[in-house]
XYZ file of C-alpha atoms in Angstrom:
565
model
C 0.093 0.020 0.015
C 2.755 2.417 0.864
C 4.519 1.845 -2.579
C 1.267 2.952 -4.703
C 1.799 5.303 -7.424
C -0.144 8.666 -7.572
C -2.089 7.537 -10.616
C -3.277 4.043 -8.985
C -4.629 1.180 -10.925
C -5.542 1.940 -14.753
C -8.199 0.015 -16.696
C -7.469 0.340 -20.366
C -10.001 -0.854 -22.835
C -8.646 -2.009 -26.296
C -11.867 -3.601 -27.647
C -15.448 -4.595 -26.949
C -17.007 -1.345 -26.436
C -19.520 0.133 -29.211
C -19.363 -3.287 -30.698
C -19.915 -7.003 -30.114
C -16.569 -8.527 -30.712
C -12.766 -8.429 -30.310
C -12.876 -8.088 -26.472
C -9.702 -7.132 -24.787
C -9.192 -5.250 -21.488
C -6.030 -4.441 -19.430
C -5.420 -3.772 -15.781
C -2.325 -2.007 -15.125
C -0.788 -1.335 -11.470
C 2.757 -0.140 -11.183
C 4.924 -2.180 -13.462
C 2.117 -4.933 -13.592
C -0.305 -5.466 -16.638
C -2.663 -8.355 -16.805
C -4.806 -8.754 -20.024
C -8.326 -9.883 -19.803
C -9.327 -11.559 -23.336
C -7.964 -11.237 -26.658
C -10.830 -11.476 -29.171
C -11.479 -10.766 -33.036
C -14.418 -9.512 -34.627
C -15.618 -10.627 -37.947
C -15.671 -7.956 -40.769
C -18.929 -6.133 -41.823
C -19.828 -6.647 -45.693
C -18.120 -3.342 -46.569
C -14.645 -4.657 -45.353
C -14.070 -6.581 -48.639
C -11.575 -9.256 -48.571
C -11.047 -8.800 -44.684
C -10.741 -12.092 -42.554
C -10.844 -10.762 -38.993
C -10.664 -7.412 -37.308
C -8.198 -7.218 -34.358
C -7.964 -4.586 -31.597
C -4.912 -2.113 -31.726
C -2.110 -3.580 -29.600
C -0.026 -0.454 -29.582
C -0.589 0.087 -25.932
C 0.591 -3.350 -25.175
C 3.768 -2.911 -27.441
C 4.678 0.296 -25.495
C 4.157 -1.587 -22.173
C 5.487 -5.247 -23.100
C 7.986 -5.627 -20.288
C 5.022 -4.971 -17.718
C 2.782 -7.858 -19.022
C 2.170 -10.605 -16.530
C -0.468 -12.753 -17.939
C -3.352 -13.023 -20.389
C -6.623 -14.174 -18.702
C -9.321 -15.963 -20.541
C -12.809 -15.765 -19.562
C -14.235 -18.595 -21.960
C -13.500 -19.873 -25.436
C -15.417 -17.872 -28.086
C -13.648 -16.174 -30.829
C -14.674 -12.844 -29.598
C -12.485 -13.655 -26.500
C -9.648 -15.882 -27.681
C -9.596 -15.369 -31.631
C -6.962 -12.796 -31.362
C -4.413 -14.810 -29.487
C -2.452 -16.156 -32.363
C -2.067 -12.676 -33.838
C -1.068 -11.317 -30.163
C 1.739 -13.726 -29.670
C 3.352 -13.047 -33.230
C 3.855 -9.297 -32.155
C 4.068 -9.276 -28.191
C 5.583 -11.551 -25.722
C 2.960 -12.765 -23.373
C 4.721 -14.490 -20.324
C 1.621 -16.898 -19.402
C -1.902 -17.463 -20.466
C -4.486 -18.856 -18.114
C -7.700 -20.274 -19.541
C -10.522 -22.523 -18.399
C -9.876 -26.046 -19.423
C -12.230 -26.183 -22.520
C -10.839 -22.820 -23.802
C -7.321 -24.176 -23.261
C -7.873 -26.966 -25.756
C -9.545 -24.595 -28.053
C -6.536 -22.302 -28.043
C -3.979 -25.276 -28.246
C -5.626 -26.271 -31.667
C -5.762 -22.653 -32.690
C -1.973 -22.308 -32.165
C -1.125 -25.630 -33.770
C -2.943 -24.613 -37.038
C -0.972 -21.411 -36.956
C 2.149 -23.254 -36.313
C 2.957 -21.240 -33.133
C 4.696 -22.999 -30.239
C 3.902 -21.617 -26.865
C 4.850 -23.330 -23.651
C 3.135 -21.527 -20.924
C -0.575 -22.274 -21.598
C -2.374 -23.057 -18.394
C -5.716 -24.187 -17.336
C -7.435 -22.695 -14.185
C -10.701 -23.499 -12.487
C -12.983 -21.737 -9.844
C -10.631 -22.433 -7.151
C -7.413 -21.248 -8.843
C -6.009 -18.122 -7.232
C -3.073 -16.116 -8.741
C -0.570 -13.530 -7.654
C 0.854 -11.432 -10.667
C 3.098 -8.764 -9.159
C 0.866 -6.496 -7.149
C -2.299 -7.976 -8.775
C -4.473 -10.724 -7.243
C -6.729 -12.837 -9.383
C -9.572 -15.396 -8.508
C -12.432 -16.797 -10.578
C -16.018 -17.578 -10.329
C -17.979 -19.994 -12.496
C -20.765 -18.593 -14.801
C -23.437 -20.050 -16.910
C -22.766 -19.369 -21.112
C -23.501 -21.384 -24.159
C -19.940 -22.830 -23.804
C -18.386 -24.805 -21.103
C -16.061 -23.558 -18.527
C -17.210 -19.892 -18.551
C -15.949 -17.827 -15.777
C -15.871 -14.247 -14.496
C -12.636 -12.854 -13.124
C -12.097 -10.797 -9.886
C -8.991 -8.753 -9.916
C -7.669 -6.924 -6.696
C -4.856 -4.490 -6.721
C -3.565 -2.101 -3.767
C -6.199 0.394 -5.028
C -9.477 -1.724 -5.146
C -11.225 -4.611 -6.636
C -12.442 -4.917 -10.053
C -14.916 -7.768 -11.481
C -15.403 -8.741 -15.189
C -18.277 -10.889 -15.718
C -17.189 -12.323 -18.736
C -20.243 -13.444 -21.204
C -23.077 -14.965 -18.854
C -26.686 -15.691 -18.295
C -28.668 -16.892 -15.152
C -30.095 -20.293 -15.921
C -31.549 -22.011 -12.849
C -31.900 -25.169 -15.049
C -28.928 -25.176 -17.119
C -27.604 -28.234 -19.106
C -24.011 -27.748 -17.631
C -22.852 -26.938 -14.075
C -24.842 -23.878 -12.496
C -23.267 -20.717 -11.883
C -21.602 -20.157 -8.563
C -23.961 -17.566 -6.978
C -22.702 -18.144 -3.608
C -19.066 -17.091 -4.839
C -20.630 -14.042 -6.566
C -22.262 -12.852 -3.517
C -19.407 -13.475 -1.437
C -17.204 -11.324 -3.562
C -19.775 -8.737 -3.623
C -19.968 -8.844 0.227
C -16.051 -8.379 0.545
C -16.550 -5.269 -1.411
C -16.171 -4.636 -5.232
C -15.343 -1.115 -6.661
C -15.758 -1.585 -10.401
C -18.140 -4.131 -12.071
C -17.335 -4.607 -15.629
C -20.532 -6.426 -16.954
C -21.652 -7.708 -20.534
C -24.397 -5.842 -22.253
C -25.128 -8.091 -25.361
C -28.919 -8.443 -24.385
C -29.436 -5.579 -22.099
C -32.336 -4.335 -24.620
C -34.294 -7.736 -23.809
C -36.744 -7.594 -20.906
C -37.288 -10.310 -18.228
C -35.050 -13.370 -17.995
C -33.835 -15.378 -21.104
C -35.022 -18.943 -21.863
C -33.457 -21.647 -19.836
C -31.412 -24.108 -22.127
C -33.393 -27.079 -20.680
C -36.605 -25.455 -22.556
C -34.666 -25.918 -25.770
C -33.764 -29.388 -25.036
C -37.462 -30.035 -24.442
C -38.390 -28.412 -27.623
C -35.920 -30.406 -29.743
C -36.948 -33.597 -28.234
C -40.576 -32.835 -29.244
C -39.310 -32.467 -33.109
C -37.551 -35.850 -32.797
C -40.865 -37.319 -31.284
C -43.010 -35.840 -34.030
C -40.893 -36.658 -37.058
C -39.617 -40.207 -36.163
C -39.312 -41.274 -39.684
C -37.578 -38.331 -41.287
C -34.043 -37.385 -41.698
C -33.479 -34.282 -39.209
C -30.885 -31.709 -40.210
C -29.932 -29.305 -37.339
C -27.935 -25.979 -38.042
C -26.658 -24.412 -34.974
C -23.545 -22.457 -33.860
C -20.495 -24.702 -33.718
C -19.213 -22.854 -30.326
C -22.656 -23.668 -28.639
C -21.184 -26.836 -26.812
C -24.246 -27.165 -24.568
C -26.676 -27.035 -27.564
C -24.581 -29.830 -29.064
C -24.388 -31.731 -26.071
C -28.240 -32.027 -25.730
C -28.468 -32.780 -29.462
C -26.271 -35.838 -28.854
C -28.458 -36.651 -25.966
C -31.626 -36.692 -27.817
C -30.049 -38.781 -30.573
C -29.002 -41.293 -28.122
C -32.565 -41.590 -26.758
C -33.813 -41.684 -30.214
C -31.522 -44.298 -31.428
C -30.179 -41.989 -34.254
C -26.633 -41.802 -35.543
C -24.924 -38.365 -35.998
C -22.907 -36.978 -38.952
C -21.320 -33.680 -38.557
C -20.598 -31.333 -41.354
C -18.474 -28.161 -40.974
C -14.854 -28.040 -39.953
C -15.322 -25.801 -37.024
C -18.248 -28.093 -35.842
C -15.976 -31.224 -36.134
C -13.067 -29.430 -34.180
C -15.406 -28.397 -31.302
C -17.025 -31.643 -31.003
C -13.545 -33.427 -30.982
C -12.416 -31.258 -28.200
C -15.761 -31.708 -26.156
C -15.757 -35.380 -26.548
C -12.342 -35.802 -25.586
C -12.859 -33.450 -22.570
C -15.713 -35.389 -21.322
C -18.298 -32.459 -22.115
C -20.163 -34.424 -24.799
C -21.030 -38.045 -24.089
C -21.939 -40.761 -26.799
C -19.097 -40.530 -29.097
C -20.237 -43.898 -30.583
C -23.056 -42.069 -32.371
C -20.829 -40.356 -34.857
C -20.517 -41.797 -38.309
C -18.507 -40.357 -41.264
C -19.992 -38.740 -44.332
C -19.817 -41.659 -46.414
C -21.967 -43.707 -44.231
C -24.744 -41.352 -43.813
C -26.874 -42.590 -46.900
C -26.512 -46.290 -45.416
C -29.176 -45.337 -43.045
C -32.914 -44.944 -43.221
C -33.913 -41.486 -42.865
C -35.326 -41.956 -39.385
C -31.993 -43.452 -38.012
C -29.779 -40.478 -38.687
C -29.626 -36.738 -37.874
C -27.064 -34.332 -39.485
C -25.453 -31.494 -37.497
C -23.983 -28.734 -39.573
C -22.852 -25.344 -39.794
C -24.411 -22.503 -41.801
C -27.063 -21.340 -39.292
C -26.179 -17.647 -40.328
C -26.548 -18.353 -43.943
C -22.690 -18.367 -44.696
C -22.302 -19.202 -48.466
C -19.611 -21.762 -48.018
C -21.112 -23.585 -44.950
C -22.540 -26.938 -45.244
C -26.129 -26.020 -44.947
C -25.725 -23.508 -47.830
C -24.311 -26.089 -50.125
C -27.047 -28.391 -49.265
C -29.727 -25.787 -50.220
C -27.810 -25.109 -53.616
C -27.752 -29.040 -54.362
C -24.079 -29.140 -54.633
C -23.143 -30.784 -51.379
C -20.802 -33.745 -51.952
C -22.697 -36.099 -49.731
C -25.887 -34.935 -48.758
C -28.856 -34.527 -51.246
C -31.870 -33.060 -49.692
C -35.323 -34.859 -49.715
C -38.693 -33.641 -49.706
C -39.415 -35.341 -46.376
C -36.349 -34.031 -44.521
C -36.736 -31.625 -41.562
C -34.220 -28.647 -41.220
C -34.147 -26.847 -37.858
C -32.462 -23.708 -37.110
C -31.525 -24.065 -33.491
C -30.059 -20.252 -33.592
C -30.935 -16.919 -33.825
C -30.006 -14.326 -36.373
C -26.832 -12.409 -35.588
C -27.563 -8.660 -36.552
C -26.989 -8.058 -40.202
C -27.391 -11.793 -41.469
C -31.261 -11.863 -41.633
C -31.205 -11.497 -45.362
C -28.739 -14.312 -45.725
C -30.498 -16.528 -43.690
C -33.854 -15.922 -45.511
C -32.227 -16.646 -48.742
C -31.067 -20.103 -47.396
C -34.750 -20.964 -45.972
C -36.227 -19.920 -49.302
C -33.887 -22.158 -51.086
C -34.537 -24.906 -48.671
C -38.157 -24.585 -49.105
C -37.946 -24.692 -52.817
C -36.460 -28.162 -52.387
C -39.552 -29.110 -50.531
C -38.163 -29.636 -47.015
C -39.943 -28.417 -43.941
C -38.229 -25.701 -42.213
C -38.300 -24.687 -38.486
C -36.850 -21.611 -37.126
C -36.683 -19.905 -33.615
C -39.176 -17.546 -34.827
C -41.620 -20.221 -35.898
C -41.057 -22.350 -32.495
C -39.650 -20.156 -29.757
C -37.900 -22.570 -27.827
C -35.641 -23.906 -30.501
C -33.038 -21.524 -29.360
C -32.055 -19.472 -26.420
C -29.226 -16.818 -25.847
C -26.254 -17.273 -23.869
C -26.434 -13.850 -22.698
C -27.983 -12.023 -19.905
C -31.357 -10.306 -20.211
C -32.463 -7.126 -18.228
C -33.384 -8.968 -15.108
C -30.362 -11.113 -15.215
C -28.189 -7.972 -15.378
C -30.081 -6.514 -12.454
C -29.202 -9.672 -10.481
C -25.581 -9.732 -11.447
C -25.290 -6.017 -10.022
C -27.326 -7.112 -6.880
C -24.862 -9.913 -6.242
C -21.676 -8.082 -6.914
C -23.039 -4.923 -5.403
C -20.262 -2.462 -7.054
C -19.672 1.201 -6.270
C -19.151 1.754 -10.170
C -20.382 0.127 -13.315
C -18.668 0.002 -16.761
C -20.863 -1.979 -19.278
C -19.052 -3.813 -22.054
C -19.595 -6.337 -25.024
C -22.269 -4.331 -26.858
C -23.119 -1.415 -29.143
C -23.670 2.147 -27.749
C -27.449 1.696 -26.940
C -26.812 -1.658 -25.318
C -24.219 0.025 -23.110
C -26.246 3.065 -22.427
C -29.195 0.844 -21.493
C -27.183 -1.259 -19.105
C -25.858 1.900 -17.375
C -29.556 2.868 -16.889
C -30.295 -0.508 -15.525
C -27.286 0.060 -12.837
C -28.966 3.456 -12.007
C -32.217 1.804 -11.495
C -30.364 -0.517 -9.179
C -28.882 2.137 -6.992
C -25.700 3.055 -8.628
C -25.295 6.870 -8.848
C -25.371 8.003 -12.439
C -22.019 9.606 -11.958
C -20.617 6.324 -11.074
C -21.668 4.655 -14.387
C -19.096 4.902 -17.480
C -20.288 4.459 -20.874
C -16.784 4.781 -22.584
C -15.411 3.692 -25.863
C -12.438 1.512 -27.116
C -9.148 3.416 -26.248
C -10.501 5.001 -23.124
C -9.067 4.469 -19.736
C -10.404 4.572 -15.892
C -8.281 5.383 -13.115
C -8.796 3.561 -9.777
C -7.089 5.368 -6.768
C -8.034 4.532 -3.161
C -11.536 2.755 -4.120
C -12.430 5.901 -6.239
C -12.610 5.874 -9.983
C -12.291 8.888 -12.582
C -12.171 8.892 -16.385
C -8.644 8.936 -17.709
C -7.196 10.013 -20.840
C -8.116 8.303 -24.243
C -5.852 6.835 -26.827
C -8.151 5.488 -29.460
C -6.502 3.099 -31.961
C -7.486 1.918 -35.507
C -8.810 -1.382 -36.057
C -6.267 -3.786 -37.480
C -7.297 -5.873 -40.246
C -6.235 -9.422 -41.032
C -6.163 -10.425 -44.905
C -4.929 -13.774 -45.315
C -1.380 -13.831 -43.822
C -1.033 -9.890 -43.756
C -1.701 -8.248 -40.408
C -2.223 -4.481 -40.332
C -1.026 -4.159 -43.871
C -4.520 -3.299 -45.163
C -5.642 0.203 -44.365
C -8.388 2.469 -45.181
C -7.019 3.448 -48.452
C -7.077 -0.171 -49.631
C -10.384 -0.791 -48.252
C -11.581 2.233 -50.286
C -10.115 1.150 -53.420
C -11.507 -2.378 -52.883
C -15.084 -0.739 -52.378
C -14.716 1.575 -55.497
C -13.686 -1.743 -57.570
C -16.735 -3.591 -56.157
C -19.188 -0.734 -57.043
C -17.649 1.030 -60.052
C -15.135 -1.360 -61.396
C -11.623 -0.713 -62.997
C -10.578 0.689 -66.279
C -7.069 -0.089 -67.637
C -5.419 2.377 -69.995
C -2.676 0.383 -72.063
C -0.400 2.990 -73.635
C 2.427 2.177 -76.091
C 5.007 4.896 -76.161
C 8.577 5.741 -77.390
C 9.774 8.090 -74.685
C 13.142 8.759 -76.447
C 11.134 10.055 -79.502
C 8.382 11.322 -77.276
C 5.765 9.625 -79.617
C 2.715 7.746 -79.048
C 3.040 4.699 -81.201
C -0.572 3.563 -81.368
C -3.905 4.887 -80.011
C -4.542 3.836 -76.391
C -6.383 0.484 -75.598
C -9.059 0.565 -72.874
C -10.207 -2.420 -71.232
C -12.334 -2.705 -68.173
C -13.406 -5.237 -65.315
C -16.636 -4.408 -63.382
C -17.317 -1.207 -65.192
C -18.883 -1.880 -68.461
C -18.825 -4.432 -71.113
C -16.568 -3.094 -73.775
C -18.348 -4.827 -76.797
C -21.726 -3.138 -75.492
C -20.409 0.319 -74.948
C -18.165 0.867 -78.118
C -19.136 4.612 -78.255
C -18.610 5.232 -74.516
C -14.883 3.380 -74.830
C -14.260 5.542 -78.088
C -14.624 8.711 -76.136
C -12.565 7.612 -73.315
C -9.915 6.417 -75.675
C -10.071 9.737 -77.546
C -9.631 12.000 -74.539
C -6.876 9.468 -73.344
C -4.914 9.983 -76.559
C -5.258 13.736 -76.394
C -4.001 13.785 -72.618
C -1.064 11.553 -73.334
C -0.131 13.602 -76.498
C -0.025 16.879 -74.483
C 2.079 15.232 -71.917
C 4.539 13.899 -74.321
C 4.981 17.452 -76.174
C 6.188 18.597 -72.821
C 9.551 17.749 -72.518
C 9.551 17.764 -68.728
C 6.749 14.934 -68.380
C 7.594 11.556 -66.929
C 5.829 8.375 -66.640
C 4.357 9.464 -63.227
C 3.088 12.925 -64.548
C 1.357 10.995 -67.394
C -0.357 8.677 -65.087
C -1.406 11.633 -62.710
C -2.665 13.625 -65.528
C -4.759 10.765 -67.116
C -6.326 9.720 -63.736
C -7.300 13.201 -62.719
C -8.773 14.041 -65.971
C -10.452 10.780 -66.981
C -12.395 10.288 -63.567
C -14.618 13.335 -63.662
C -15.137 12.977 -67.579
C -16.184 9.314 -66.917
C -18.370 10.238 -64.124
C -20.179 13.014 -66.250
C -20.765 10.422 -68.896
C -21.808 7.331 -66.507
C -22.462 8.499 -62.968
C -19.613 6.150 -62.066
C -16.123 6.662 -60.956
C -13.974 3.500 -61.734
C -10.231 3.109 -60.600
C -8.219 4.188 -63.408
C -5.033 2.038 -63.981
C -2.476 3.418 -66.509
C 0.049 0.832 -68.016
C 2.768 2.532 -70.191
C 4.965 0.290 -72.340
C 8.121 2.366 -73.279
C 8.908 0.552 -76.827
C 12.346 1.462 -78.181
C 14.058 0.956 -81.328
C 15.770 -1.956 -80.104
C 12.367 -3.715 -79.449
C 12.751 -3.920 -75.689
C 10.023 -3.109 -73.744
C 9.863 -1.429 -70.414
C 6.527 -1.583 -68.603
C 6.022 1.331 -66.096
């Protein structure tokens, strides 16, 4: 206590605010930093060609020597997906994760050929001392096994991060440890960092056991039909009771989708899912009568390359849809995916199959996130002085803060902040700190952070307006244009159907190039700049579109050598 620095403990948010994804939070006291989660988010449709979006790691790079450990709340991608990218750029001395998340991380690192020797499993009884920071864990209920909240104590006070959670009094897996939450709250909590995904939903969320009953009824109703179930690969408890339901109804299970296969492999080996003997491979599925098999697949969000999408298109290697098939969407639509899901459902219906969704039968899916009343219960159990909502867009965070106010937390003690902001905890008092917002980091294949806003803008332009290539043959020594410029396009117009337009563009390009060649000071660079700056407004005036202009200059000399510029 005597060695405290004047600025106390800092809470630094790198991701997870104003969004659902790429969760990453840092607690820093003196020369000690612990990181909570390292997630990714998946790109919106306008981020063309981007695979993942990462938080900005600049703060961690600047303070690399202070990092003691990375703590993981659970094994979903928005909490562990960024770990391989983090390890490539920053030294993390130790990672502590629940057992199931540890296995998922190990597979992820193996896929990326990353060797890491200090990946440790914790449970609800684990206690860590990381420099001046003390850590303990409490079990929560979520849609994936081994989900935990984290309690962090520094000389300046106590911080609790809930991770993702819900309160389910009849869960499929172990119940949340309400006693330990209440005990931590009784001991005193300064700041509660609590998830907000379903803050706008009133009441309590549906119990997972209700979904179990509903799926069981579907199997009872269609004993002679082949049943195809699409769900989230990471929803292990849903997959668990699908296995149990198939066991009760004497059905074999065939799994399609690499992520689903990986999660089931880890979960059966870890003892989370029983009845591994029910699994059959893809070549065997057509050897069984329809009522003897169930198909478990990815594609509940309408992903074009997922197994269910390929089935609906009729190009799946092993599964051809039958008119008596039953397709169940045991999922809800992630915001932005409703149109894709609707298209898949329409294609399935055109194939004659009967489709059930969560909308048609409300208990075919339940969220793993807390509704409004559950958020209130967490606040009452933890009883914090201050509240910082996380894991949600602004309206979710704001509504969660209002929930905290309704539960007796003073308005000035709630913090609706954004990525890059900091909070200062000093002697059990919290104030808003400085802000150092960083830009999202894009992952494109093996390239991390190399794709910036300018490239994304060009990709959007090519997607909407196309590209126009101007091929120019010149003799720069004689300052002559040898033949008229050749115009070709991709994604702009069909050349053979727009000959008059192409001729106009060629004529203007010809004139611009000759003007430039007549100027003895012009270079390849100045010719390209002049072509681009004058062709774009001209084409926009003719067509209302602004394609990317790509000039290619071939310098052809008397010796017949060609230099491409």
